[in-house]
Coordinates of C-alpha atoms and ligand atoms in Angstrom, one line a residue:
X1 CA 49.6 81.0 135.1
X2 CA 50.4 81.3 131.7
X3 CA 48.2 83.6 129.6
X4 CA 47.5 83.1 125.8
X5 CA 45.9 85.4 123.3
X6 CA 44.4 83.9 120.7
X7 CA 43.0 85.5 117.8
X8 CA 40.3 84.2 115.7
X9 CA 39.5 81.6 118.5
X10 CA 36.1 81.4 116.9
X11 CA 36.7 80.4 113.7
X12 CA 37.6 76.8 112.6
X13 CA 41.0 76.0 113.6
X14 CA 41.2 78.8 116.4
X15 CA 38.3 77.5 118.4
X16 CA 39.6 74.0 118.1
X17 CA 42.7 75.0 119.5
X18 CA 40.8 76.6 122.6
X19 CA 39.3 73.3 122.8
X20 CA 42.9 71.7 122.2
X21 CA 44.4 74.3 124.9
X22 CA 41.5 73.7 127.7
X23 CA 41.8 69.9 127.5
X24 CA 45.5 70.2 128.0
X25 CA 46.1 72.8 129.9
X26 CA 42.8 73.3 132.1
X27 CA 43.2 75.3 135.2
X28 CA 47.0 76.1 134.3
X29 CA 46.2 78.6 132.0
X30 CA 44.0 81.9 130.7
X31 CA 43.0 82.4 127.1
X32 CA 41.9 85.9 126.2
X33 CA 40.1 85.1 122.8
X34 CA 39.5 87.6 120.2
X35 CA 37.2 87.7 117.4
X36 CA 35.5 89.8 115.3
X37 CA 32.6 87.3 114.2
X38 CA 32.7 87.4 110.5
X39 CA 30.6 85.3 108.3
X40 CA 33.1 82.8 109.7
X41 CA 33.5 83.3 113.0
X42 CA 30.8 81.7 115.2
X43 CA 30.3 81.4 119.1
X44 CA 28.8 78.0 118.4
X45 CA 32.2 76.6 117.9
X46 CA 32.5 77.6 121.5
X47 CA 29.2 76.5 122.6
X48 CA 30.8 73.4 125.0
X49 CA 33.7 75.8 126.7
X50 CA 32.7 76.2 130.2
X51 CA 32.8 79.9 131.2
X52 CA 35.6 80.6 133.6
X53 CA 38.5 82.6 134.3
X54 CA 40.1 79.9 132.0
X55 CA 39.0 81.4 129.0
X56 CA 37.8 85.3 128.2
X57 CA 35.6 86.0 124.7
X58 CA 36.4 89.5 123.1
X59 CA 34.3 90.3 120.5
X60 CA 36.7 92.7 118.6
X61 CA 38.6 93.8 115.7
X62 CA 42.7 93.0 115.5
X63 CA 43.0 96.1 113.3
X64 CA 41.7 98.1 116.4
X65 CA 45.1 99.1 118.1
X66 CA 43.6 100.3 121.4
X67 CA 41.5 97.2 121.8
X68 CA 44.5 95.3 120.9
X69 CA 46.5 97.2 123.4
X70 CA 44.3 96.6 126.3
X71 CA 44.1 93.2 126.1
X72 CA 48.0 92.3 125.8
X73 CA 48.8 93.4 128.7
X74 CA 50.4 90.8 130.8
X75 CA 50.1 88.1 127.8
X76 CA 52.7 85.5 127.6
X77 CA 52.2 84.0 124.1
X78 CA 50.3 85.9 121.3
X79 CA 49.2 82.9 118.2
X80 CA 47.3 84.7 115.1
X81 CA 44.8 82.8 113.7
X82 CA 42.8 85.6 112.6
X83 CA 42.1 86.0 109.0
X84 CA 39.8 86.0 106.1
X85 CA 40.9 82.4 104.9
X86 CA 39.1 81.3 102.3
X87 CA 40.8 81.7 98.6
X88 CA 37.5 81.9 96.1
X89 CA 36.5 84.8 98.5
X90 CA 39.9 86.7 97.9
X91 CA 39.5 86.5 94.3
X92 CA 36.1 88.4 94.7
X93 CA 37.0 90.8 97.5
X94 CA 40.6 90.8 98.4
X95 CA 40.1 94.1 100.7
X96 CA 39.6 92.8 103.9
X97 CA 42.2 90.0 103.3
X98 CA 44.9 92.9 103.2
X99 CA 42.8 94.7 106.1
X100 CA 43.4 91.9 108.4
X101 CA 45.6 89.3 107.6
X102 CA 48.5 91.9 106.7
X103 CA 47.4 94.9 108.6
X104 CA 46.2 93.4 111.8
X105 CA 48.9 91.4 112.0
X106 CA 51.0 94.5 111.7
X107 CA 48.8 95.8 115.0
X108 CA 49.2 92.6 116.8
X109 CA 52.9 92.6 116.5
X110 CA 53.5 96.6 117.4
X111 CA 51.5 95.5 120.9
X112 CA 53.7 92.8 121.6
X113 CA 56.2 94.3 120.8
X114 CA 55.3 97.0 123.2
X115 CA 54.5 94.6 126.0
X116 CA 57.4 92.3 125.4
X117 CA 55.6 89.0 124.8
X118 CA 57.4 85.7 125.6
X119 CA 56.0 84.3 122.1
X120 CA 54.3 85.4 118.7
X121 CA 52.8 82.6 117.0
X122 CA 52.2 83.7 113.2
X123 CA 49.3 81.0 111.6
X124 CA 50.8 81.2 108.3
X125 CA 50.1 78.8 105.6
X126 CA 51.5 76.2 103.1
X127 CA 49.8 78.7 100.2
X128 CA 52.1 81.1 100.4
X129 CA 55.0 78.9 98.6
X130 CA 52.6 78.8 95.7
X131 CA 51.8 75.8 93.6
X132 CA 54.7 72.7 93.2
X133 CA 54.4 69.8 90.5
X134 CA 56.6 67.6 92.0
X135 CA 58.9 66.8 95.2
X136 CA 57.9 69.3 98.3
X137 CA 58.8 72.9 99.7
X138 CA 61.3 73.6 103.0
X139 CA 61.1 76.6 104.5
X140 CA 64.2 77.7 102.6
X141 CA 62.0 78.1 99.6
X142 CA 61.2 81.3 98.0
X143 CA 57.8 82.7 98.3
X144 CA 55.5 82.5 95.2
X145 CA 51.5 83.2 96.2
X146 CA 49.2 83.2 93.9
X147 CA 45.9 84.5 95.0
X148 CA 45.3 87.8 96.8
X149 CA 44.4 85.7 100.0
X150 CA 48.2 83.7 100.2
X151 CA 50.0 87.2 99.1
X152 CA 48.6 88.5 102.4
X153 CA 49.4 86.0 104.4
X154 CA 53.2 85.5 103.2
X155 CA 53.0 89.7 103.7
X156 CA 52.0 89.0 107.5
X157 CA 54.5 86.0 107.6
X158 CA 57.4 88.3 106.6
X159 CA 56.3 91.1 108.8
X160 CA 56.2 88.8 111.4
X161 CA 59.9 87.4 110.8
X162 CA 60.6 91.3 110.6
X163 CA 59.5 91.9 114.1
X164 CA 62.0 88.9 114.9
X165 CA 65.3 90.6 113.2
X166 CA 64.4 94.2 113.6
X167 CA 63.4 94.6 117.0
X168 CA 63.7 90.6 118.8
X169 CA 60.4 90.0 119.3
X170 CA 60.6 86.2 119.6
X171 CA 58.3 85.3 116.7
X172 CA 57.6 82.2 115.5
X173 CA 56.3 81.0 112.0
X174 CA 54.0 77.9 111.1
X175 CA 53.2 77.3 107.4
X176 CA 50.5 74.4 107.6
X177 CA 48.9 72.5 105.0
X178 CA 45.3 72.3 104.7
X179 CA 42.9 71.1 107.7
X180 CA 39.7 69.2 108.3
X181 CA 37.9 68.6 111.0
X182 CA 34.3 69.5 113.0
X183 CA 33.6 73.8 112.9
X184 CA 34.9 74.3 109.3
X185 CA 32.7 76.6 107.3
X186 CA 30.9 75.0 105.0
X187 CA 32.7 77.0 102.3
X188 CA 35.8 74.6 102.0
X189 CA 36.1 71.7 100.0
X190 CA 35.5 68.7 102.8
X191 CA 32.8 70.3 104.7
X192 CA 30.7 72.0 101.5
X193 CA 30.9 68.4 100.0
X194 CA 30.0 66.6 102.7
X195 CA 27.1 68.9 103.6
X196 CA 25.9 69.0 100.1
X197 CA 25.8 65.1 99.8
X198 CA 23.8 65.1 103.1
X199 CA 21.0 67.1 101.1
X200 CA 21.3 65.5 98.0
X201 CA 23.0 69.2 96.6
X202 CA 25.5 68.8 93.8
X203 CA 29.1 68.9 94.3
X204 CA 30.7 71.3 92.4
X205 CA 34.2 70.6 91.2
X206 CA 36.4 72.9 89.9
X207 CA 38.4 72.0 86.8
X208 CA 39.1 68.7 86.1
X209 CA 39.5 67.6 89.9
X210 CA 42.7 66.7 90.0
X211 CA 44.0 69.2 92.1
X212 CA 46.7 68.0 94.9
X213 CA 46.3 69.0 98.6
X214 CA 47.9 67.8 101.6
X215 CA 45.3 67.1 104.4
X216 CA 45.9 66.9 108.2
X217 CA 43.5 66.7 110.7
X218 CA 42.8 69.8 112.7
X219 CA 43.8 68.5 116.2
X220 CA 46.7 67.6 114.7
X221 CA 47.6 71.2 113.4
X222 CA 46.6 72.3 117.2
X223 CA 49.3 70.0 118.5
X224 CA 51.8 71.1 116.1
X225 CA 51.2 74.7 117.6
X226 CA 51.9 73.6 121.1
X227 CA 54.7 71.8 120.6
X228 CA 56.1 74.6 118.6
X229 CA 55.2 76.7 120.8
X230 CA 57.5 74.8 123.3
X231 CA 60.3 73.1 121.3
X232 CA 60.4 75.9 118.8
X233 CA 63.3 78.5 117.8
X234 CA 62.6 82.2 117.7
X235 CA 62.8 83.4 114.5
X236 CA 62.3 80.2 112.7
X237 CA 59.8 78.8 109.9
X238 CA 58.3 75.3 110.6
X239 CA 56.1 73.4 107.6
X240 CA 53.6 71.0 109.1
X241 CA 51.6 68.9 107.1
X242 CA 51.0 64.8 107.2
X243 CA 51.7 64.0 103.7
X244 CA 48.4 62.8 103.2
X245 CA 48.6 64.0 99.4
X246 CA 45.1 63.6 97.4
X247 CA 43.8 64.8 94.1
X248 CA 39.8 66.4 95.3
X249 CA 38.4 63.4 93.1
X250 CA 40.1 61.1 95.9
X251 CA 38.3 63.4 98.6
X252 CA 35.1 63.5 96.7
X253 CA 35.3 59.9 96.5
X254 CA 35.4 58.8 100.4
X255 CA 33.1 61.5 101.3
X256 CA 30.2 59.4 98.7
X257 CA 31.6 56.2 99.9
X258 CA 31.3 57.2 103.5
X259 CA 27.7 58.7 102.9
X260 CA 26.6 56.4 100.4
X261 CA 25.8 58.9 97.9
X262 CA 25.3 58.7 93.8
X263 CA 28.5 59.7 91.5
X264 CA 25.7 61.8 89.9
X265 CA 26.0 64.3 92.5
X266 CA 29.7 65.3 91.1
X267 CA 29.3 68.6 89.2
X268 CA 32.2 69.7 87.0
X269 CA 32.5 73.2 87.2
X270 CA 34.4 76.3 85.9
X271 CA 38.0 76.5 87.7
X272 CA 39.0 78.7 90.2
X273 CA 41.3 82.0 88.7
X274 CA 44.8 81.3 89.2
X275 CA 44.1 77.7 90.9
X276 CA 47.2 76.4 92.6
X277 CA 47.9 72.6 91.1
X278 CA 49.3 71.0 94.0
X279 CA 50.6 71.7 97.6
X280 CA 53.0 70.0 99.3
X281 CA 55.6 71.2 102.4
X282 CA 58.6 69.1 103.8
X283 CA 57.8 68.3 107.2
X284 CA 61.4 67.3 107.9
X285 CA 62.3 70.2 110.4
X286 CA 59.3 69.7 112.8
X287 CA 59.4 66.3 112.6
X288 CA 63.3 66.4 113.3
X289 CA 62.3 68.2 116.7
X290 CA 60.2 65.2 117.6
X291 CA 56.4 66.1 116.5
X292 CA 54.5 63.8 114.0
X293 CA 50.5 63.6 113.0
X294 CA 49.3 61.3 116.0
X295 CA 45.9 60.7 113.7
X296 CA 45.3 58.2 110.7
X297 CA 43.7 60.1 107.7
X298 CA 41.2 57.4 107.2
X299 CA 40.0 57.3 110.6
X300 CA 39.8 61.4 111.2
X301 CA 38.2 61.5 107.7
X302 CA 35.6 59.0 108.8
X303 CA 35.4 61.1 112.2
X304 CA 34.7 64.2 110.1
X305 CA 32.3 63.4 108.2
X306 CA 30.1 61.9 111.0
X307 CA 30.3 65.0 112.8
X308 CA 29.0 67.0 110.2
X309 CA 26.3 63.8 109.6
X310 CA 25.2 64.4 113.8
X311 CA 25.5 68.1 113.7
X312 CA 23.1 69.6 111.0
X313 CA 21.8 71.9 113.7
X314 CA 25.3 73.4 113.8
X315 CA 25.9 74.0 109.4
X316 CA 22.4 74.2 108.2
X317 CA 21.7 77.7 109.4
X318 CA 25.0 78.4 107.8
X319 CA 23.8 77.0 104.5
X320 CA 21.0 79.7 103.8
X321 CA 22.0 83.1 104.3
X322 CA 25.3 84.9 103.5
X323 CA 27.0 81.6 102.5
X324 CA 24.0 81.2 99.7
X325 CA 24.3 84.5 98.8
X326 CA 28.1 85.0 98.4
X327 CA 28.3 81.8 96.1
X328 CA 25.1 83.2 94.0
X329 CA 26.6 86.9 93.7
X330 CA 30.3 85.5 92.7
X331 CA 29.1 82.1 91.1
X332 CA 25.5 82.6 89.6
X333 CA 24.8 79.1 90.3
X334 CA 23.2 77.5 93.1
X335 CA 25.1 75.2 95.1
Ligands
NAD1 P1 38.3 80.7 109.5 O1 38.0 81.6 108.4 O2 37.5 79.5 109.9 O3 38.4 81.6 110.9 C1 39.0 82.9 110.9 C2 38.5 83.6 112.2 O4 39.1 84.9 112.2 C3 37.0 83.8 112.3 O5 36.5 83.4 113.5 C4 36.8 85.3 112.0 O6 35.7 85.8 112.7 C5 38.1 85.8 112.6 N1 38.5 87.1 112.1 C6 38.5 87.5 110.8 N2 38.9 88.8 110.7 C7 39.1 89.2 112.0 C8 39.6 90.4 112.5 N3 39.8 91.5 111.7 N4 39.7 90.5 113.8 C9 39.5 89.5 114.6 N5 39.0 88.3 114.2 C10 38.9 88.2 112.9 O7 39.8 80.3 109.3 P2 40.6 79.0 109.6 O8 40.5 78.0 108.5 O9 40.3 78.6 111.0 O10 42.1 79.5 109.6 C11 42.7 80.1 110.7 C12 44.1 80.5 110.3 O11 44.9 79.4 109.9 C13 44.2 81.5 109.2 O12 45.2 82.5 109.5 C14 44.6 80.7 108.0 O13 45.3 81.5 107.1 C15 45.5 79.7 108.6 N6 45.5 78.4 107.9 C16 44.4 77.7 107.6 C17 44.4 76.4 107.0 C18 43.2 75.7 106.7 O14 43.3 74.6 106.1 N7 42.0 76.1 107.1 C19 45.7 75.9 106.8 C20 46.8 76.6 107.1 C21 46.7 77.8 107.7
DAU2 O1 46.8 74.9 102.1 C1 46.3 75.6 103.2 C2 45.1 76.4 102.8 O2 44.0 75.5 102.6 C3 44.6 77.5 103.8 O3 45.7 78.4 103.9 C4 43.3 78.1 103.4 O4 42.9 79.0 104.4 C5 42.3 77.1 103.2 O5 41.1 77.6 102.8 C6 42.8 76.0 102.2 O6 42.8 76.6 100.9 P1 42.4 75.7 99.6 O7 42.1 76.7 98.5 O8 43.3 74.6 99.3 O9 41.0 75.1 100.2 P2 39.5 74.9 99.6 O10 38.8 74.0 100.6 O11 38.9 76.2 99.2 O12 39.8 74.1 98.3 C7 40.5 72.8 98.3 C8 40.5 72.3 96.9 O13 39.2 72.0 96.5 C9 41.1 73.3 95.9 O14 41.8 72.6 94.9 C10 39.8 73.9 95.3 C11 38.9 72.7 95.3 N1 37.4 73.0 95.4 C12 37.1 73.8 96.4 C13 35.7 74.2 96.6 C14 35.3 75.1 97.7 C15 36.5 72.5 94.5 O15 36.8 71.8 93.6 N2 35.2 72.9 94.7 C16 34.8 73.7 95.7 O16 33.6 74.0 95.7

């Protein structure tokens, strides 16, 4: 029985890859899941997981050593999806990005180090290359963040990769590009637009919109994981993206297309600090290996948005507390 501990399996791409692991893996496998529940973790992303010996909440802390300690005993593969993720928030508050993204990671490592782990997993991210203008990034690139949220992830990327040569903890490293999918906080572009057209809210774009990201669907980013995960070299960096390249006027567009929503709704608004122009990773290494996107854009776009059209019972709650109140504080607009 192979165990897995997951962290941030209650957040948006960590309790998808629960989901991902279960359908998979089912009785084959137990998945200790740990999350603190921040503003963006939520146990309704979990709601449809059976309990069982299959899979094991924690509510907890990665920066908590002991608690840490307890629970990697006798785990086979550690993957870190725990962070604070969302850039506009670093900008404001960068304290509890370095708390957890660099220094839990720093705890998560020193306990599997200690309990020799077959596997690390370390959720990096396509950010932490910084902003390109042309032709992609391999992972032989240097590192050029930009925000305090991508410094402290390429800080927990190169600890991790320190673990690897100091001590031979067999780490592995995934730089993704950015995800959609059902369970994303309605923070991030795709699911705040699409949620705001639903209400008839303004979209608010920064700049002039012509910002480049590369967007893969969030199953997709799960798969990549496991095949990583199995096909993988220790010590090694592996981009995954689907080259699905689009300015946010392209995503803004399909998401009032697919809803059937007014232009009007499109709010220009003052850019982001130190907004990164456009991302874009070589996936030629992973893909090398065997692993490609097994999802059309079109179609998972379409999916997306009519999850979040069937599921207001699962955002709108999210819509009127700390959500409202962050973007007020930070913002001094409505949204
Ligand atoms: P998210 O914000 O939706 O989820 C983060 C989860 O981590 C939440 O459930 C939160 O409660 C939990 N968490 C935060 N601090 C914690 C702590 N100290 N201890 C335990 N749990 C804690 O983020 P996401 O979008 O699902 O991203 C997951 C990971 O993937 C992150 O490491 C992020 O950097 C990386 N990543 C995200 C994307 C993307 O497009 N969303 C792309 C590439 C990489
Ligand atoms: O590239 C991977 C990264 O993708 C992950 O590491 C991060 O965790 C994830 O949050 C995401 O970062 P981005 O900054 O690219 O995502 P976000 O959804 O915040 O913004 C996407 C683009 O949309 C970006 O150019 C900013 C713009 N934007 C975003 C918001 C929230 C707007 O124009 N208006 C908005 O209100």
């Amino acid at each position: 029985m192979k165990r897995y501990l997951v962290t941030g399996g209650a957040g948006f791409i960590g309790s998808n890859f629960v989901h991902y692991l279960l359908d998979k893996y089912g009785q084959d496998i137990e998945i200790i899941n740990i999350d603190k529940l921040t503003y963006a973790g939520n146990l309704d992303n979990l709601r449809d997981v059976p309990a069982s010996a299959h899979h094991r909440f924690v509510h907890g802390d990665i920066c908590d050593a002991a608690l840490v300690d307890q629970h990697m005993a006798g785990v086979d593969v550690v993957v870190n999806f725990a962070a604070e993720s969302h850039v506009d928030r670093s900008i404001g508050a960068p304290d509890d990005f370095i708390k957890t993204d660099i220094y839990g990671a720093f705890v998560l490592l020193e306990a599997a180090k200690k309990h020799g782990v077959k596997k690390f997993i370390q959720i990096s991210t396509d950010e932490v290359y910084g902003s390109i203008l042309s032709g992609s990034f391999t992972e032989n690139d240097r590192l050029e963040p930009s925000s305090p949220y991508s410094a402290s992830k390429a800080g927990a990327d190169r600890l991790a990769f320190s673990y690897f040569v100091t001590y031979g903890l067999p780490v592995i490293i995934t730089r993704c590009s950015n995800n959609y999918g059902p369970y994303q906080y309605p923070e991030k572009l795709i699911p705040l637009f699409v949620t705001n057209a639903l209400v008839d809210k303004n979209l608010p774009i920064y700049g002039d919109g012509k910002n480049v990201r590369d967007w893969l669907f969030v199953m997709d980013h799960c798969d990549a994981i496991d095949f990583i995960e199995q096909h993988g070299t220790d010590g090694q960096v592996y981009n995954i993206g689907a080259g699905n390249e689009l300015t946010n006027l392209e995503i803004t567009d399909i998401i009032l297309r697919e809803l059937n929503k007014p232009r009007s709704l499109m709010t220009y608004v003052a850019d982001r600090l130190g907004h990164d122009r456009r991302y874009s990773v070589d996936t030629g290494k992973i893909r090398s290996l065997g692993w490609k996107p097994k999802h059309s854009f079109e179609q998972a776009m379409i999916h997306t948005i009519q999850w979040y059209k069937d599921n207001p019972w699962w955002w709108e709650k999210l819509k009127t507390g700390e959500y409202l109140a962050f973007y007020k504080q930070n913002y001094k607009r409505d949204l």
